[in-house]
Amino acid sequence: MVRTPLTPEERERGERLGRLLREARGDRSMPEVAARAGVSAETLRKIETGRAPTPAFFTVAALASALGLSMDELIGRCVREAGIGTEAAA
């Protein structure tokens, strides 16, 4: 199976998600959070560094739960960081 290359926007979105998850993790260790979410520390590392810019929905949901975030809160943070919707407010 051949995958379509990611667009620059998809890559940036993945990097943004990774930054937000890393910030939410704080001083908790990567193995601790990964184990709590049921994913490998390597998977979490790839997501946090943007090397896995399109993680599966259930992986993101498990990580959000392990970090005490709702999916709504995570999406809201991603949208705010991207500046989406701020044009209408201006």
mmCIF file of C-alpha atoms in Angstrom:
data_model
loop_
_atom_site.group_PDB
_atom_site.id
_atom_site.type_symbol
_atom_site.label_atom_id
_atom_site.label_comp_id
_atom_site.label_asym_id
_atom_site.label_seq_id
_atom_site.Cartn_x
_atom_site.Cartn_y
_atom_site.Cartn_z
ATOM 1 C CA MET A 1 0.000 0.000 0.000
ATOM 2 C CA VAL A 2 1.351 3.408 -0.988
ATOM 3 C CA ARG A 3 0.570 6.337 1.270
ATOM 4 C CA THR A 4 -0.108 9.779 -0.095
ATOM 5 C CA PRO A 5 2.503 12.275 1.121
ATOM 6 C CA LEU A 6 1.295 14.561 3.876
ATOM 7 C CA THR A 7 0.591 18.185 3.113
ATOM 8 C CA PRO A 8 2.509 20.892 4.972
ATOM 9 C CA GLU A 9 -0.703 21.655 6.894
ATOM 10 C CA GLU A 10 -1.034 18.021 8.014
ATOM 11 C CA ARG A 11 2.584 17.991 9.166
ATOM 12 C CA GLU A 12 2.139 21.259 11.071
ATOM 13 C CA ARG A 13 -1.043 19.940 12.702
ATOM 14 C CA GLY A 14 0.848 16.841 13.842
ATOM 15 C CA GLU A 15 3.664 18.951 15.266
ATOM 16 C CA ARG A 16 1.112 21.124 17.084
ATOM 17 C CA LEU A 17 -0.576 18.045 18.585
ATOM 18 C CA GLY A 18 2.811 16.731 19.689
ATOM 19 C CA ARG A 19 3.708 20.025 21.384
ATOM 20 C CA LEU A 20 0.387 20.127 23.207
ATOM 21 C CA LEU A 21 0.724 16.553 24.444
ATOM 22 C CA ARG A 22 4.291 17.234 25.583
ATOM 23 C CA GLU A 23 3.182 20.343 27.470
ATOM 24 C CA ALA A 24 0.327 18.420 29.092
ATOM 25 C CA ARG A 25 2.725 15.640 30.128
ATOM 26 C CA GLY A 26 4.757 18.158 32.109
ATOM 27 C CA ASP A 27 7.316 16.469 34.333
ATOM 28 C CA ARG A 28 5.702 13.036 34.095
ATOM 29 C CA SER A 29 7.927 10.519 32.368
ATOM 30 C CA MET A 30 7.242 9.373 28.844
ATOM 31 C CA PRO A 31 7.146 5.661 29.855
ATOM 32 C CA GLU A 32 4.709 6.450 32.695
ATOM 33 C CA VAL A 33 2.240 8.301 30.468
ATOM 34 C CA ALA A 34 2.615 5.825 27.614
ATOM 35 C CA ALA A 35 1.941 2.865 29.919
ATOM 36 C CA ARG A 36 -1.106 4.577 31.384
ATOM 37 C CA ALA A 37 -2.426 5.167 27.835
ATOM 38 C CA GLY A 38 -1.601 1.639 26.688
ATOM 39 C CA VAL A 39 0.854 2.714 23.990
ATOM 40 C CA SER A 40 4.602 2.309 23.718
ATOM 41 C CA ALA A 41 6.943 5.044 24.867
ATOM 42 C CA GLU A 42 8.332 5.026 21.312
ATOM 43 C CA THR A 43 4.870 5.795 19.906
ATOM 44 C CA LEU A 44 4.454 8.679 22.334
ATOM 45 C CA ARG A 45 7.936 9.973 21.478
ATOM 46 C CA LYS A 46 7.143 9.901 17.757
ATOM 47 C CA ILE A 47 3.869 11.767 18.293
ATOM 48 C CA GLU A 48 5.459 14.379 20.569
ATOM 49 C CA THR A 49 8.280 15.036 18.100
ATOM 50 C CA GLY A 50 6.002 15.173 15.050
ATOM 51 C CA ARG A 51 7.502 12.042 13.476
ATOM 52 C CA ALA A 52 4.034 10.437 13.643
ATOM 53 C CA PRO A 53 1.910 13.411 12.543
ATOM 54 C CA THR A 54 -1.298 11.429 11.969
ATOM 55 C CA PRO A 55 -1.752 9.130 14.974
ATOM 56 C CA ALA A 56 -4.854 6.980 15.195
ATOM 57 C CA PHE A 57 -7.878 8.564 16.854
ATOM 58 C CA PHE A 58 -7.962 5.976 19.645
ATOM 59 C CA THR A 59 -4.262 6.558 20.371
ATOM 60 C CA VAL A 60 -4.873 10.287 20.762
ATOM 61 C CA ALA A 61 -7.969 9.617 22.891
ATOM 62 C CA ALA A 62 -6.002 7.248 25.164
ATOM 63 C CA LEU A 63 -3.176 9.751 25.559
ATOM 64 C CA ALA A 64 -5.601 12.590 26.287
ATOM 65 C CA SER A 65 -7.289 10.473 28.949
ATOM 66 C CA ALA A 66 -3.950 9.482 30.494
ATOM 67 C CA LEU A 67 -3.054 13.175 30.678
ATOM 68 C CA GLY A 68 -6.391 14.182 32.185
ATOM 69 C CA LEU A 69 -7.545 16.043 29.072
ATOM 70 C CA SER A 70 -10.887 15.707 27.357
ATOM 71 C CA MET A 71 -10.861 15.438 23.586
ATOM 72 C CA ASP A 72 -12.794 18.726 23.505
ATOM 73 C CA GLU A 73 -10.069 20.429 25.516
ATOM 74 C CA LEU A 74 -7.310 18.968 23.329
ATOM 75 C CA ILE A 75 -9.058 20.044 20.125
ATOM 76 C CA GLY A 76 -9.728 23.485 21.588
ATOM 77 C CA ARG A 77 -6.056 23.923 22.417
ATOM 78 C CA CYS A 78 -5.034 22.812 18.919
ATOM 79 C CA VAL A 79 -7.458 25.259 17.338
ATOM 80 C CA ARG A 80 -6.361 28.145 19.563
ATOM 81 C CA GLU A 81 -2.682 27.488 18.887
ATOM 82 C CA ALA A 82 -3.349 27.378 15.149
ATOM 83 C CA GLY A 83 -5.263 30.650 15.336
ATOM 84 C CA ILE A 84 -8.284 29.056 13.665
ATOM 85 C CA GLY A 85 -11.412 31.082 14.151
ATOM 86 C CA THR A 86 -9.559 34.123 15.459
ATOM 87 C CA GLU A 87 -10.197 36.019 12.235
ATOM 88 C CA ALA A 88 -13.925 36.073 12.962
ATOM 89 C CA ALA A 89 -13.344 37.445 16.443
ATOM 90 C CA ALA A 90 -11.127 40.272 15.230
#
